[in-house]
Amino acid sequence: GAVVSQHPSRVICKSGTSVKIECRSLDFQATTMFWYRQFPKQSLMLMATSNEGSKATYEQGVEKDKFLINHASLTLSTLTVTSAHPEDSSFYICSASWGAHPGTEAFFGQGTRLTVV
Amino acid sequence: AQRVTQPEKLLSVFKGAPVELKCNYSYSGSPELFWYVQYSRQRLQLLLRHISRESIKGFTADLNKGETSFHLKKPFAQEEDSAMYYCRRRGSQGNLIFGKGTKLSVKP
C-alpha cells in the first residue's frame, strides 16, 4: 500500500517555541492531506484539510494562526505549531489521499508525539 | 451533530470465539462508513469500507440503516486480531468523523 511518512516521530520543545511537523507521501501524489490530533485514550480529531496549492480548511475550534498548515507540493504538507504551550502536547497524525473523493481512501503517517515543557 | 459511537472501550474475547465490535452513527441520509485498525506500534490503516462489501482478514461489516449501525464482525477471533479498531464515517458535509475506538484483546 501507499506510504505516508511523518517526521519527526517525537519532539520535545520549550514553551513559546514553534515546532514543524512534516508529512510526506512517498510513492504517490497526494492531492489532499489531513491533519489529526489525538489526546490520550480519545479518538482522532480532524484539525484541518489541506489541498495542494490552496489554503487549508480548518475544523471549527482549531486556531488557524496557531496551527499553520502548508501544502506546497503534492508530496509534502507541514504543520507548524506556533508559540507552543504545554496544552498543545499531543499526538499529531497526518493522512494523505488522492482522487475524486478525498478522505475515502486515506493512508496514515506514523504520528508525531509532541511534548511541550 | 453527526456522531459515531463505539460503546465499548475494551472488548476481550478468547481465541476462536466470535467477535463483534459495535459502531452506531447518527442518521444522515446515505453515510459512507469505514473501519480502521491500528496494531500495536503500527500506524492506522483502512480495514474495510461499507461500499465495497468486502471481507478483510475474515472481518465483515454490514450497514444497517434501520439500526444506524455498522458493526464489525469476525466468526473466529485470532490472537493477531488484537488491536485498536476505529469506526469512521464521512459526513454530509464531506467531513470525516472517527469513533473513540475499541481495543480488542484476543486471549489464547
mmCIF file of C-alpha atoms in Angstrom:
data_model
loop_
_atom_site.group_PDB
_atom_site.id
_atom_site.type_symbol
_atom_site.label_atom_id
_atom_site.label_comp_id
_atom_site.label_asym_id
_atom_site.label_seq_id
_atom_site.Cartn_x
_atom_site.Cartn_y
_atom_site.Cartn_z
ATOM 1 C CA GLY A 1 0.000 0.000 0.000
ATOM 2 C CA ALA A 2 0.884 3.639 -0.245
ATOM 3 C CA VAL A 3 3.290 5.054 2.297
ATOM 4 C CA VAL A 4 2.942 8.255 4.238
ATOM 5 C CA SER A 5 5.867 9.328 6.339
ATOM 6 C CA GLN A 6 5.856 11.805 9.195
ATOM 7 C CA HIS A 7 8.883 13.497 10.680
ATOM 8 C CA PRO A 8 9.841 13.739 13.452
ATOM 9 C CA SER A 9 8.214 10.856 15.289
ATOM 10 C CA ARG A 10 8.887 12.514 18.636
ATOM 11 C CA VAL A 11 9.737 16.071 19.566
ATOM 12 C CA ILE A 12 10.170 17.900 22.840
ATOM 13 C CA CYS A 13 10.183 21.664 22.783
ATOM 14 C CA LYS A 14 10.162 24.548 25.210
ATOM 15 C CA SER A 15 7.039 26.554 25.820
ATOM 16 C CA GLY A 16 6.865 29.531 23.479
ATOM 17 C CA THR A 17 8.824 27.986 20.645
ATOM 18 C CA SER A 18 7.473 26.736 17.323
ATOM 19 C CA VAL A 19 7.596 23.196 16.018
ATOM 20 C CA LYS A 20 7.248 21.988 12.442
ATOM 21 C CA ILE A 21 5.969 18.521 11.582
ATOM 22 C CA GLU A 22 6.357 17.163 8.066
ATOM 23 C CA CYS A 23 4.071 14.752 6.281
ATOM 24 C CA ARG A 24 5.268 13.186 3.053
ATOM 25 C CA SER A 25 3.565 10.826 0.628
ATOM 26 C CA LEU A 26 6.414 8.660 -0.589
ATOM 27 C CA ASP A 27 5.037 6.845 -3.602
ATOM 28 C CA PHE A 28 2.003 8.764 -4.744
ATOM 29 C CA GLN A 29 0.823 12.307 -5.286
ATOM 30 C CA ALA A 30 -1.496 13.379 -2.538
ATOM 31 C CA THR A 31 -3.985 15.978 -3.661
ATOM 32 C CA THR A 32 -5.388 16.170 -0.169
ATOM 33 C CA MET A 33 -3.748 15.798 3.206
ATOM 34 C CA PHE A 34 -5.420 15.720 6.581
ATOM 35 C CA TRP A 35 -4.068 16.596 9.995
ATOM 36 C CA TYR A 36 -5.418 14.965 13.125
ATOM 37 C CA ARG A 37 -4.798 15.324 16.806
ATOM 38 C CA GLN A 38 -5.250 12.518 19.283
ATOM 39 C CA PHE A 39 -5.478 13.004 23.024
ATOM 40 C CA PRO A 40 -4.718 10.099 25.360
ATOM 41 C CA LYS A 41 -7.458 7.481 25.338
ATOM 42 C CA GLN A 42 -9.517 9.536 22.909
ATOM 43 C CA SER A 43 -10.269 9.347 19.246
ATOM 44 C CA LEU A 44 -8.576 11.146 16.418
ATOM 45 C CA MET A 45 -9.878 14.664 15.943
ATOM 46 C CA LEU A 46 -9.631 16.162 12.500
ATOM 47 C CA MET A 47 -7.892 19.523 12.683
ATOM 48 C CA ALA A 48 -7.701 20.593 9.076
ATOM 49 C CA THR A 49 -7.820 19.526 5.475
ATOM 50 C CA SER A 50 -5.267 20.840 3.037
ATOM 51 C CA ASN A 51 -5.301 20.720 -0.724
ATOM 52 C CA GLU A 52 -2.122 21.253 -2.673
ATOM 53 C CA GLY A 53 -1.649 24.859 -3.657
ATOM 54 C CA SER A 54 -4.542 26.280 -1.681
ATOM 55 C CA LYS A 55 -5.288 27.350 1.852
ATOM 56 C CA ALA A 56 -6.138 24.734 4.403
ATOM 57 C CA THR A 57 -9.680 24.318 5.661
ATOM 58 C CA TYR A 58 -9.754 24.231 9.427
ATOM 59 C CA GLU A 59 -12.313 22.481 11.584
ATOM 60 C CA GLN A 60 -14.366 24.501 13.998
ATOM 61 C CA GLY A 61 -12.448 25.349 17.127
ATOM 62 C CA VAL A 62 -8.996 24.907 15.606
ATOM 63 C CA GLU A 63 -6.932 28.100 15.597
ATOM 64 C CA LYS A 64 -5.502 28.625 12.131
ATOM 65 C CA ASP A 65 -2.926 31.112 13.383
ATOM 66 C CA LYS A 66 -1.664 28.628 15.921
ATOM 67 C CA PHE A 67 -1.592 25.581 13.696
ATOM 68 C CA LEU A 68 -0.119 26.704 10.408
ATOM 69 C CA ILE A 69 -0.523 24.265 7.554
ATOM 70 C CA ASN A 70 1.333 24.455 4.289
ATOM 71 C CA HIS A 71 0.772 22.080 1.378
ATOM 72 C CA ALA A 72 3.251 23.380 -1.138
ATOM 73 C CA SER A 73 3.614 20.253 -3.217
ATOM 74 C CA LEU A 74 1.744 17.062 -3.985
ATOM 75 C CA THR A 75 4.057 15.089 -1.732
ATOM 76 C CA LEU A 76 4.595 17.364 1.248
ATOM 77 C CA SER A 77 2.438 19.054 3.838
ATOM 78 C CA THR A 78 3.710 20.682 7.005
ATOM 79 C CA LEU A 79 2.031 21.528 10.286
ATOM 80 C CA THR A 80 3.682 24.213 12.391
ATOM 81 C CA VAL A 81 2.597 24.594 15.979
ATOM 82 C CA THR A 82 3.417 28.193 16.778
ATOM 83 C CA SER A 83 4.197 29.510 20.242
ATOM 84 C CA ALA A 84 3.628 26.077 21.682
ATOM 85 C CA HIS A 85 2.214 25.637 25.167
ATOM 86 C CA PRO A 86 2.007 22.537 27.358
ATOM 87 C CA GLU A 87 -1.644 22.071 26.418
ATOM 88 C CA ASP A 88 -0.531 21.588 22.809
ATOM 89 C CA SER A 89 1.214 18.401 23.863
ATOM 90 C CA SER A 90 -0.485 15.657 21.927
ATOM 91 C CA PHE A 91 -0.126 13.032 19.234
ATOM 92 C CA TYR A 92 -0.426 14.524 15.754
ATOM 93 C CA ILE A 93 -1.206 12.311 12.788
ATOM 94 C CA CYS A 94 -1.399 13.136 9.114
ATOM 95 C CA SER A 95 -3.056 11.234 6.326
ATOM 96 C CA ALA A 96 -2.904 11.625 2.588
ATOM 97 C CA SER A 97 -5.360 10.835 -0.149
ATOM 98 C CA TRP A 98 -5.955 11.290 -3.833
ATOM 99 C CA GLY A 99 -8.761 11.000 -6.315
ATOM 100 C CA ALA A 100 -12.260 12.300 -6.674
ATOM 101 C CA HIS A 101 -13.309 11.635 -3.101
ATOM 102 C CA PRO A 102 -10.534 12.778 -0.820
ATOM 103 C CA GLY A 103 -10.606 11.102 2.518
ATOM 104 C CA THR A 104 -12.462 7.995 1.459
ATOM 105 C CA GLU A 105 -9.197 6.217 0.918
ATOM 106 C CA ALA A 106 -6.536 7.607 3.143
ATOM 107 C CA PHE A 107 -3.119 6.432 4.197
ATOM 108 C CA PHE A 108 -1.804 7.471 7.558
ATOM 109 C CA GLY A 109 1.542 8.588 8.831
ATOM 110 C CA GLN A 110 3.016 7.008 11.913
ATOM 111 C CA GLY A 111 2.260 10.070 14.007
ATOM 112 C CA THR A 112 4.320 12.648 15.887
ATOM 113 C CA ARG A 113 4.390 12.819 19.674
ATOM 114 C CA LEU A 114 4.776 16.456 20.689
ATOM 115 C CA THR A 115 5.689 17.292 24.260
ATOM 116 C CA VAL A 116 5.862 20.937 25.276
ATOM 117 C CA VAL A 117 7.734 21.589 28.501
ATOM 118 C CA ALA B 1 -24.268 16.942 15.358
ATOM 119 C CA GLN B 2 -23.180 13.961 13.351
ATOM 120 C CA ARG B 3 -21.680 11.334 15.598
ATOM 121 C CA VAL B 4 -20.017 7.964 15.534
ATOM 122 C CA THR B 5 -20.433 5.927 18.684
ATOM 123 C CA GLN B 6 -18.359 2.956 19.672
ATOM 124 C CA PRO B 7 -19.876 1.981 23.015
ATOM 125 C CA GLU B 8 -17.137 -0.376 24.143
ATOM 126 C CA LYS B 9 -13.689 0.921 25.048
ATOM 127 C CA LEU B 10 -12.386 -2.587 25.546
ATOM 128 C CA LEU B 11 -13.564 -5.931 24.244
ATOM 129 C CA SER B 12 -11.886 -9.085 25.415
ATOM 130 C CA VAL B 13 -12.559 -12.487 23.851
ATOM 131 C CA PHE B 14 -10.852 -15.861 23.701
ATOM 132 C CA LYS B 15 -9.200 -17.181 20.580
ATOM 133 C CA GLY B 16 -11.710 -18.883 18.329
ATOM 134 C CA ALA B 17 -14.686 -17.023 19.775
ATOM 135 C CA PRO B 18 -16.854 -14.771 17.636
ATOM 136 C CA VAL B 19 -16.257 -11.065 17.933
ATOM 137 C CA GLU B 20 -18.480 -8.089 17.225
ATOM 138 C CA LEU B 21 -17.234 -4.526 17.526
ATOM 139 C CA LYS B 22 -20.145 -2.151 17.676
ATOM 140 C CA CYS B 23 -20.479 1.095 15.799
ATOM 141 C CA ASN B 24 -23.533 3.306 15.646
ATOM 142 C CA TYR B 25 -23.880 6.532 13.751
ATOM 143 C CA SER B 26 -26.281 9.407 13.848
ATOM 144 C CA TYR B 27 -28.654 9.342 10.920
ATOM 145 C CA SER B 28 -27.768 11.370 7.878
ATOM 146 C CA GLY B 29 -29.070 10.211 4.516
ATOM 147 C CA SER B 30 -26.553 7.880 2.948
ATOM 148 C CA PRO B 31 -23.438 7.793 5.079
ATOM 149 C CA GLU B 32 -20.128 6.398 3.994
ATOM 150 C CA LEU B 33 -18.692 4.196 6.708
ATOM 151 C CA PHE B 34 -15.300 2.632 7.273
ATOM 152 C CA TRP B 35 -13.420 0.561 9.789
ATOM 153 C CA TYR B 36 -9.780 1.267 10.563
ATOM 154 C CA VAL B 37 -7.364 -0.835 12.581
ATOM 155 C CA GLN B 38 -4.227 0.102 14.473
ATOM 156 C CA TYR B 39 -1.992 -2.743 15.586
ATOM 157 C CA SER B 40 0.439 -2.184 18.422
ATOM 158 C CA ARG B 41 3.224 0.207 17.421
ATOM 159 C CA GLN B 42 1.912 0.486 13.884
ATOM 160 C CA ARG B 43 0.117 3.191 12.008
ATOM 161 C CA LEU B 44 -3.590 3.412 11.473
ATOM 162 C CA GLN B 45 -4.766 1.615 8.353
ATOM 163 C CA LEU B 46 -8.001 1.143 6.493
ATOM 164 C CA LEU B 47 -9.618 -2.242 7.157
ATOM 165 C CA LEU B 48 -12.759 -2.101 5.091
ATOM 166 C CA ARG B 49 -15.389 0.172 3.570
ATOM 167 C CA HIS B 50 -19.101 -0.471 3.521
ATOM 168 C CA ILE B 51 -19.450 0.390 -0.162
ATOM 169 C CA SER B 52 -17.072 -2.359 -1.222
ATOM 170 C CA ARG B 53 -18.807 -5.073 0.799
ATOM 171 C CA GLU B 54 -15.527 -6.883 1.161
ATOM 172 C CA SER B 55 -14.139 -9.217 3.752
ATOM 173 C CA ILE B 56 -10.671 -8.412 5.004
ATOM 174 C CA LYS B 57 -8.783 -10.745 7.329
ATOM 175 C CA GLY B 58 -12.071 -12.515 7.969
ATOM 176 C CA PHE B 59 -13.809 -9.335 9.126
ATOM 177 C CA THR B 60 -17.074 -8.155 7.650
ATOM 178 C CA ALA B 61 -19.331 -5.219 8.397
ATOM 179 C CA ASP B 62 -22.860 -4.650 7.202
ATOM 180 C CA LEU B 63 -24.500 -1.282 7.087
ATOM 181 C CA ASN B 64 -27.874 -1.447 8.831
ATOM 182 C CA LYS B 65 -29.710 1.758 8.081
ATOM 183 C CA GLY B 66 -32.669 0.784 10.236
ATOM 184 C CA GLU B 67 -30.484 0.475 13.305
ATOM 185 C CA THR B 68 -27.954 3.056 12.080
ATOM 186 C CA SER B 69 -25.194 0.588 12.783
ATOM 187 C CA PHE B 70 -22.065 -0.682 11.095
ATOM 188 C CA HIS B 71 -20.837 -3.394 13.414
ATOM 189 C CA LEU B 72 -17.582 -5.199 12.624
ATOM 190 C CA LYS B 73 -17.754 -8.962 12.927
ATOM 191 C CA LYS B 74 -15.498 -11.972 12.725
ATOM 192 C CA PRO B 75 -16.691 -15.505 13.409
ATOM 193 C CA PHE B 76 -13.444 -16.826 14.905
ATOM 194 C CA ALA B 77 -11.082 -14.344 16.539
ATOM 195 C CA GLN B 78 -7.322 -14.823 16.285
ATOM 196 C CA GLU B 79 -4.662 -13.509 18.645
ATOM 197 C CA GLU B 80 -3.235 -11.370 15.866
ATOM 198 C CA ASP B 81 -6.557 -9.523 15.689
ATOM 199 C CA SER B 82 -5.725 -7.781 18.943
ATOM 200 C CA ALA B 83 -5.612 -4.080 18.098
ATOM 201 C CA MET B 84 -7.472 -0.785 18.317
ATOM 202 C CA TYR B 85 -10.405 -0.553 15.949
ATOM 203 C CA TYR B 86 -11.931 2.738 14.870
ATOM 204 C CA CYS B 87 -15.220 3.225 13.116
ATOM 205 C CA ARG B 88 -15.317 6.213 10.841
ATOM 206 C CA ARG B 89 -17.893 7.971 8.742
ATOM 207 C CA ARG B 90 -17.890 10.589 6.080
ATOM 208 C CA GLY B 91 -20.440 13.224 6.992
ATOM 209 C CA SER B 92 -22.910 15.020 4.773
ATOM 210 C CA GLN B 93 -20.533 17.995 4.541
ATOM 211 C CA GLY B 94 -17.700 15.754 3.478
ATOM 212 C CA ASN B 95 -16.147 15.908 6.907
ATOM 213 C CA LEU B 96 -14.571 12.867 8.447
ATOM 214 C CA ILE B 97 -15.603 11.636 11.871
ATOM 215 C CA PHE B 98 -13.941 8.954 13.953
ATOM 216 C CA GLY B 99 -15.420 6.991 16.813
ATOM 217 C CA LYS B 100 -13.410 6.821 20.028
ATOM 218 C CA GLY B 101 -12.180 3.362 19.241
ATOM 219 C CA THR B 102 -12.465 -0.086 20.772
ATOM 220 C CA LYS B 103 -9.488 -2.037 21.976
ATOM 221 C CA LEU B 104 -9.863 -5.687 21.052
ATOM 222 C CA SER B 105 -7.910 -8.160 23.111
ATOM 223 C CA VAL B 106 -7.914 -11.780 21.968
ATOM 224 C CA LYS B 107 -6.684 -14.143 24.638
ATOM 225 C CA PRO B 108 -5.078 -17.516 23.896
#
